[in-house]
CSV table of C-alpha atoms and ligand atoms in Angstrom, one decimal:
chain,number,residue,atom,x,y,z
A,1,MET,CA,-152.5,79.1,-8.9
A,2,SER,CA,-149.3,77.1,-8.2
A,3,LEU,CA,-146.3,79.2,-7.5
A,4,ALA,CA,-142.7,77.9,-7.8
A,5,CYS,CA,-139.4,79.5,-6.9
A,6,GLY,CA,-136.6,79.6,-9.5
A,7,ILE,CA,-133.0,80.2,-8.4
A,8,ASP,CA,-130.2,81.0,-10.8
A,9,ILE,CA,-126.7,80.7,-9.4
A,10,GLY,CA,-124.4,82.8,-11.6
A,11,GLY,CA,-120.8,83.8,-11.3
A,12,THR,CA,-121.4,87.2,-9.8
A,13,LYS,CA,-125.1,87.1,-8.6
A,14,ILE,CA,-127.6,84.6,-7.3
A,15,ALA,CA,-131.1,85.5,-8.4
A,16,GLY,CA,-134.3,84.1,-6.9
A,17,GLY,CA,-137.8,84.6,-8.2
A,18,VAL,CA,-141.4,83.6,-7.5
A,19,VAL,CA,-142.8,82.4,-10.8
A,20,ALA,CA,-146.5,81.8,-11.7
A,21,GLU,CA,-147.7,79.0,-14.0
A,22,ASP,CA,-147.8,81.4,-17.0
A,23,GLY,CA,-144.1,82.4,-16.4
A,24,THR,CA,-144.9,85.7,-14.8
A,25,VAL,CA,-142.3,86.7,-12.2
A,26,LEU,CA,-144.2,88.0,-9.1
A,27,GLU,CA,-141.2,88.9,-7.0
A,28,GLU,CA,-137.4,88.8,-7.7
A,29,LEU,CA,-134.4,89.2,-5.4
A,30,ARG,CA,-130.7,89.3,-6.3
A,31,VAL,CA,-127.8,88.9,-3.9
A,32,GLU,CA,-124.0,88.9,-4.5
A,33,SER,CA,-122.7,85.4,-5.2
A,34,PRO,CA,-120.0,84.2,-2.8
A,35,ALA,CA,-118.5,82.8,-6.0
A,36,THR,CA,-116.4,79.9,-4.8
A,37,ASP,CA,-117.5,79.2,-1.3
A,38,VAL,CA,-119.9,76.2,-1.4
A,39,GLU,CA,-121.3,76.7,2.1
A,40,ALA,CA,-121.9,80.4,1.6
A,41,ILE,CA,-123.7,79.7,-1.7
A,42,GLU,CA,-126.0,77.2,0.0
A,43,ASP,CA,-126.7,79.8,2.7
A,44,ALA,CA,-127.5,82.4,0.1
A,45,VAL,CA,-129.9,80.1,-1.8
A,46,THR,CA,-131.8,79.0,1.4
A,47,GLY,CA,-131.9,82.6,2.5
A,48,LEU,CA,-133.5,83.7,-0.8
A,49,VAL,CA,-136.0,80.8,-0.7
A,50,LYS,CA,-137.0,81.5,3.0
A,51,GLU,CA,-137.5,85.2,2.3
A,52,LEU,CA,-139.6,84.7,-0.8
A,53,GLY,CA,-141.5,81.8,0.9
A,54,SER,CA,-142.4,84.2,3.8
A,55,ARG,CA,-144.5,86.3,1.4
A,56,HIS,CA,-145.7,83.7,-1.2
A,57,ASP,CA,-147.1,80.2,-1.1
A,58,ILE,CA,-144.3,78.3,-2.9
A,59,SER,CA,-144.8,74.6,-3.8
A,60,ALA,CA,-141.4,73.7,-5.2
A,61,VAL,CA,-138.0,75.2,-5.9
A,62,GLY,CA,-135.8,74.8,-9.1
A,63,VAL,CA,-132.1,75.6,-8.8
A,64,GLY,CA,-130.2,76.3,-12.0
A,65,ALA,CA,-126.4,76.0,-11.8
A,66,ALA,CA,-123.5,75.7,-14.2
A,67,GLY,CA,-122.3,72.2,-14.0
A,68,TYR,CA,-122.8,68.5,-14.7
A,69,ILE,CA,-126.1,67.5,-13.0
A,70,ASP,CA,-127.3,63.9,-12.7
A,71,ARG,CA,-130.4,62.6,-14.4
A,72,ASP,CA,-132.3,62.6,-11.1
A,73,ARG,CA,-131.7,66.3,-10.8
A,74,ALA,CA,-130.3,65.9,-7.3
A,75,LYS,CA,-126.5,65.7,-7.5
A,76,ILE,CA,-123.8,67.9,-9.1
A,77,TYR,CA,-121.1,65.7,-10.5
A,78,PHE,CA,-118.8,68.6,-11.3
A,79,ALA,CA,-119.0,72.4,-11.6
A,80,PRO,CA,-116.3,74.3,-13.5
A,81,ASN,CA,-116.3,77.5,-11.5
A,82,ILE,CA,-117.6,76.4,-8.0
A,83,ALA,CA,-116.0,73.7,-5.9
A,84,TRP,CA,-118.9,71.2,-6.2
A,85,ARG,CA,-117.5,67.7,-6.7
A,86,ASP,CA,-120.1,64.9,-6.4
A,87,VAL,CA,-122.3,66.9,-4.1
A,88,SER,CA,-126.0,65.9,-3.3
A,89,LEU,CA,-127.1,69.5,-3.5
A,90,ARG,CA,-130.8,68.6,-3.5
A,91,ASP,CA,-130.6,66.7,-0.2
A,92,GLU,CA,-128.5,69.4,1.4
A,93,LEU,CA,-131.0,72.1,0.5
A,94,GLU,CA,-134.1,70.0,1.4
A,95,GLU,CA,-132.6,69.4,4.9
A,96,ARG,CA,-132.5,73.2,5.4
A,97,VAL,CA,-135.8,74.2,3.8
A,98,ASP,CA,-139.0,72.1,4.0
A,99,LEU,CA,-139.8,72.2,0.2
A,100,PRO,CA,-139.1,69.9,-2.7
A,101,PHE,CA,-136.1,71.0,-4.7
A,102,VAL,CA,-134.8,70.0,-8.2
A,103,ILE,CA,-131.3,70.9,-9.5
A,104,GLU,CA,-131.0,71.8,-13.2
A,105,ASN,CA,-128.1,72.7,-15.4
A,106,ASP,CA,-128.4,76.5,-15.9
A,107,ALA,CA,-128.4,76.4,-19.8
A,108,ASN,CA,-131.0,73.6,-19.7
A,109,ALA,CA,-133.2,75.7,-17.5
A,110,ALA,CA,-132.7,78.7,-19.8
A,111,ALA,CA,-133.6,76.6,-22.9
A,112,TRP,CA,-136.8,75.4,-21.1
A,113,GLY,CA,-137.6,79.0,-20.1
A,114,GLU,CA,-137.3,80.3,-23.7
A,115,PHE,CA,-139.3,77.3,-25.0
A,116,ARG,CA,-142.2,77.7,-22.6
A,117,PHE,CA,-142.4,81.5,-22.2
A,118,GLY,CA,-139.9,83.1,-24.6
A,119,VAL,CA,-138.9,83.1,-28.2
A,120,GLY,CA,-139.4,79.4,-28.8
A,121,GLN,CA,-143.0,79.0,-27.9
A,122,ASP,CA,-144.0,78.3,-31.5
A,123,VAL,CA,-141.8,75.2,-32.1
A,124,ASP,CA,-141.4,71.7,-30.8
A,125,ASP,CA,-137.6,71.4,-31.1
A,126,LEU,CA,-135.2,74.1,-30.0
A,127,LEU,CA,-131.5,74.4,-29.3
A,128,LEU,CA,-130.2,77.2,-27.0
A,129,LEU,CA,-126.7,78.5,-26.9
A,130,THR,CA,-125.7,80.9,-24.1
A,131,ILE,CA,-122.7,83.0,-25.1
A,132,GLY,CA,-121.2,84.3,-21.9
A,133,THR,CA,-117.9,83.6,-20.2
A,134,GLY,CA,-118.2,80.1,-21.7
A,135,VAL,CA,-120.7,78.5,-24.1
A,136,GLY,CA,-123.6,76.7,-22.5
A,137,GLY,CA,-126.1,74.5,-24.3
A,138,GLY,CA,-129.7,73.4,-23.8
A,139,LEU,CA,-131.8,71.2,-25.9
A,140,VAL,CA,-135.6,70.7,-26.2
A,141,LEU,CA,-136.5,67.8,-28.4
A,142,ASP,CA,-140.2,66.9,-29.2
A,143,ARG,CA,-141.3,69.3,-26.4
A,144,SER,CA,-139.2,67.6,-23.7
A,145,LEU,CA,-136.0,68.8,-22.2
A,146,TYR,CA,-133.2,66.5,-23.4
A,147,ARG,CA,-130.9,65.3,-20.6
A,148,GLY,CA,-129.1,62.4,-22.1
A,149,GLY,CA,-128.3,59.0,-20.6
A,150,PHE,CA,-126.6,60.4,-17.5
A,151,GLY,CA,-128.0,63.9,-17.3
A,152,VAL,CA,-125.1,65.7,-18.9
A,153,GLY,CA,-126.2,66.1,-22.5
A,154,ALA,CA,-126.1,69.2,-24.7
A,155,GLU,CA,-122.7,70.4,-23.5
A,156,ILE,CA,-122.3,72.2,-26.8
A,157,GLY,CA,-119.4,74.4,-25.6
A,158,HIS,CA,-117.2,71.3,-25.6
A,159,LEU,CA,-117.8,70.2,-29.2
A,160,ARG,CA,-114.3,70.0,-30.7
A,161,VAL,CA,-114.0,72.4,-33.6
A,162,VAL,CA,-110.2,72.8,-34.0
A,163,PRO,CA,-108.0,69.7,-33.8
A,164,ASP,CA,-105.1,70.4,-31.4
A,165,GLY,CA,-106.6,73.8,-30.8
A,166,LEU,CA,-106.6,76.0,-27.7
A,167,PRO,CA,-106.7,74.2,-24.3
A,168,CYS,CA,-110.0,74.1,-22.5
A,169,GLY,CA,-110.9,73.8,-18.8
A,170,CYS,CA,-112.7,70.5,-19.6
A,171,GLY,CA,-109.3,68.8,-20.3
A,172,ASN,CA,-109.5,68.8,-24.1
A,173,ARG,CA,-108.3,71.1,-26.8
A,174,GLY,CA,-110.1,73.0,-29.5
A,175,CYS,CA,-113.5,73.2,-27.9
A,176,LEU,CA,-116.1,75.6,-29.4
A,177,GLU,CA,-116.1,77.5,-26.1
A,178,GLN,CA,-112.5,78.6,-26.8
A,179,TYR,CA,-113.6,80.3,-30.0
A,180,ALA,CA,-117.3,81.3,-29.6
A,181,SER,CA,-117.5,82.6,-26.0
A,182,GLY,CA,-117.4,86.1,-24.6
A,183,SER,CA,-113.9,85.2,-23.2
A,184,ALA,CA,-112.8,84.5,-26.8
A,185,LEU,CA,-114.2,87.8,-27.9
A,186,VAL,CA,-112.3,89.7,-25.3
A,187,ARG,CA,-109.1,87.8,-26.1
A,188,GLU,CA,-109.4,88.5,-29.8
A,189,ALA,CA,-110.2,92.1,-29.3
A,190,ARG,CA,-107.2,92.7,-27.0
A,191,ALA,CA,-104.9,90.9,-29.4
A,192,ALA,CA,-106.2,92.9,-32.4
A,193,VAL,CA,-105.7,96.2,-30.5
A,194,ARG,CA,-102.1,95.3,-29.6
A,195,GLN,CA,-101.3,94.2,-33.1
A,196,ASP,CA,-102.7,97.3,-34.8
A,197,PRO,CA,-103.2,100.2,-32.3
A,198,ALA,CA,-104.3,102.6,-35.1
A,199,ARG,CA,-107.2,100.3,-36.0
A,200,GLY,CA,-107.9,99.7,-32.4
A,201,ALA,CA,-107.9,103.4,-31.5
A,202,GLY,CA,-111.6,103.5,-30.8
A,203,LEU,CA,-111.6,100.5,-28.4
A,204,LEU,CA,-108.4,101.7,-26.7
A,205,ASP,CA,-110.0,105.1,-26.1
A,206,LEU,CA,-113.0,103.5,-24.5
A,207,ALA,CA,-110.7,101.4,-22.3
A,208,GLY,CA,-108.8,104.4,-21.1
A,209,GLY,CA,-105.7,103.4,-23.1
A,210,ASP,CA,-105.3,100.0,-21.4
A,211,PRO,CA,-106.1,96.9,-23.6
A,212,GLU,CA,-106.5,94.8,-20.5
A,213,ARG,CA,-109.6,96.9,-19.6
A,214,ILE,CA,-111.4,95.8,-22.8
A,215,ASP,CA,-114.3,93.6,-21.9
A,216,GLY,CA,-117.3,92.1,-23.7
A,217,PRO,CA,-119.8,94.9,-23.0
A,218,LEU,CA,-117.2,97.5,-24.1
A,219,VAL,CA,-116.7,95.7,-27.5
A,220,THR,CA,-120.5,95.6,-28.0
A,221,ARG,CA,-120.9,99.3,-27.2
A,222,ALA,CA,-118.1,100.2,-29.6
A,223,ALA,CA,-119.6,98.0,-32.3
A,224,GLN,CA,-123.0,99.5,-31.8
A,225,ALA,CA,-121.4,103.0,-32.2
A,226,GLY,CA,-119.9,101.8,-35.5
A,227,ASP,CA,-116.3,100.9,-34.6
A,228,GLU,CA,-114.9,98.8,-37.4
A,229,LEU,CA,-112.6,96.6,-35.4
A,230,ALA,CA,-115.3,95.9,-32.7
A,231,ARG,CA,-117.7,94.9,-35.5
A,232,ALA,CA,-115.1,92.6,-37.0
A,233,CYS,CA,-114.4,90.9,-33.7
A,234,LEU,CA,-118.2,90.3,-33.2
A,235,ALA,CA,-118.5,89.0,-36.7
A,236,GLY,CA,-115.6,86.6,-36.1
A,237,LEU,CA,-117.3,85.3,-33.1
A,238,GLY,CA,-120.6,85.0,-35.0
A,239,ARG,CA,-118.9,82.9,-37.7
A,240,TRP,CA,-117.7,80.4,-35.1
A,241,ILE,CA,-121.2,80.2,-33.7
A,242,GLY,CA,-122.8,79.8,-37.1
A,243,GLU,CA,-120.5,77.0,-38.1
A,244,GLY,CA,-121.1,75.3,-34.8
A,245,ILE,CA,-124.8,75.5,-35.4
A,246,ALA,CA,-124.5,74.0,-38.9
A,247,SER,CA,-122.7,70.9,-37.5
A,248,LEU,CA,-125.3,70.6,-34.7
A,249,ALA,CA,-128.1,70.9,-37.2
A,250,ALA,CA,-126.8,67.9,-39.1
A,251,VAL,CA,-127.4,65.8,-36.0
A,252,LEU,CA,-130.3,67.4,-34.2
A,253,ASP,CA,-132.3,69.3,-36.9
A,254,PRO,CA,-133.9,71.9,-34.5
A,255,ALA,CA,-136.5,74.3,-35.9
A,256,VAL,CA,-135.0,77.2,-34.0
A,257,VAL,CA,-131.7,78.0,-32.4
A,258,VAL,CA,-131.8,80.6,-29.7
A,259,ILE,CA,-128.8,82.7,-28.8
A,260,GLY,CA,-128.7,84.0,-25.3
A,261,GLY,CA,-126.1,85.1,-22.7
A,262,GLY,CA,-124.4,88.4,-22.3
A,263,VAL,CA,-122.8,88.6,-25.7
A,264,SER,CA,-126.3,88.2,-27.4
A,265,GLU,CA,-126.9,91.9,-26.3
A,266,ALA,CA,-125.0,92.7,-29.5
A,267,GLY,CA,-128.0,91.5,-31.5
A,268,ASP,CA,-127.7,91.3,-35.3
A,269,LEU,CA,-124.1,92.5,-35.1
A,270,LEU,CA,-123.5,88.9,-33.8
A,271,LEU,CA,-126.4,87.1,-35.3
A,272,ASP,CA,-126.2,88.2,-38.9
A,273,PRO,CA,-122.6,86.8,-39.3
A,274,ALA,CA,-123.7,83.6,-37.5
A,275,ARG,CA,-126.6,83.3,-40.0
A,276,GLU,CA,-124.3,83.8,-42.9
A,277,ALA,CA,-121.8,81.2,-41.7
A,278,PHE,CA,-124.6,78.8,-40.9
A,279,ASP,CA,-126.1,79.2,-44.5
A,280,ALA,CA,-122.6,78.6,-46.0
A,281,GLN,CA,-121.9,75.4,-43.9
A,282,LEU,CA,-125.2,73.6,-43.5
A,283,PRO,CA,-124.9,70.1,-45.0
A,284,GLY,CA,-127.4,69.8,-47.9
A,285,ARG,CA,-127.9,73.6,-48.0
A,286,GLY,CA,-130.4,74.8,-50.6
A,287,TYR,CA,-132.3,71.5,-50.6
A,288,ARG,CA,-133.7,71.3,-47.1
A,289,PRO,CA,-135.8,73.5,-44.9
A,290,SER,CA,-133.6,75.8,-42.8
A,291,LEU,CA,-133.8,76.6,-39.1
A,292,GLU,CA,-134.1,80.1,-37.7
A,293,ILE,CA,-131.4,81.7,-35.5
A,294,ARG,CA,-133.2,84.0,-33.0
A,295,ARG,CA,-132.0,86.1,-30.1
A,296,ALA,CA,-133.3,85.1,-26.6
A,297,VAL,CA,-135.9,87.4,-25.2
A,298,LEU,CA,-136.1,86.5,-21.5
A,299,GLY,CA,-132.6,87.9,-20.8
A,300,ASN,CA,-131.1,87.0,-17.4
A,301,ARG,CA,-134.5,85.7,-16.2
A,302,ALA,CA,-134.6,82.7,-18.6
A,303,GLY,CA,-132.8,80.3,-16.2
A,304,MET,CA,-134.9,81.4,-13.2
A,305,VAL,CA,-138.2,81.1,-15.0
A,306,GLY,CA,-137.2,77.8,-16.6
A,307,ALA,CA,-135.9,76.2,-13.4
A,308,ALA,CA,-139.1,77.2,-11.6
A,309,ASP,CA,-141.3,75.7,-14.3
A,310,LEU,CA,-139.3,72.5,-14.3
A,311,ALA,CA,-139.6,72.2,-10.5
A,312,ARG,CA,-143.3,72.4,-10.8
A,313,ARG,CA,-143.5,69.4,-13.2
B,401,ZN,ZN1,-113.9,71.9,-23.4
């Protein structure tokens, strides 16, 4: 049995796992992410690989990271939250550990994980959206991970949905990420509570009276407990997601769209409004087969498992 190691570099944690050919995670370790320190991140990644490699016979390592990765899966052109600019991360890691590495975009790795071992095993074409701090995208077309001409395809978060809309970290305005991410959810919830404290009493109470302490998990918890404003905020987010999916379906026609990331914990409170908005916006609706919007099932292991499987190929 061939074992591969999958590493997922997140904003707060770096996760490493030993993954078997059937997607089973045999051992998993998590360490705090040094967030912005490039050298410390590389130390943490090599530390995880060496420790896991001391107990398992690992043949390859896949590293998932948020950023623009080149087609050869070696170089990071740019990462939004880490100071990687034109870094040959694969070469640097291979110098430190005697194993073959591949570098993957984290959402691509998660899409591949859900396609191979998760909620998309029954289809050939799948689109994954990760709804977290930002909006990530991954695309499997005809059973292959789609990378694009330069390796940086499927950046769905930067689809422009509002002309002259809110500014985005990518340099443009009006990107889907500014309306359909966990950050947008928090921004809208805080604004709604300030505007109408009576309607926001439930959220304010959970936040100890301080709107600035409202975060995504808090909104989800309140919505699950029946809070009307929290539900309305999630529904607003879901509508943006559904409309975005309808536009993407016009181009890509995936059989399934998988919603992952932290905000997907809200389940149907997010997905039902997304489905409704999708149904109302799909071009040619009523006269064509319609895709399914499903919630991701691999949770925060999707990227790790997907990266490991891609490294083995
Ligand atoms: Zn953008």
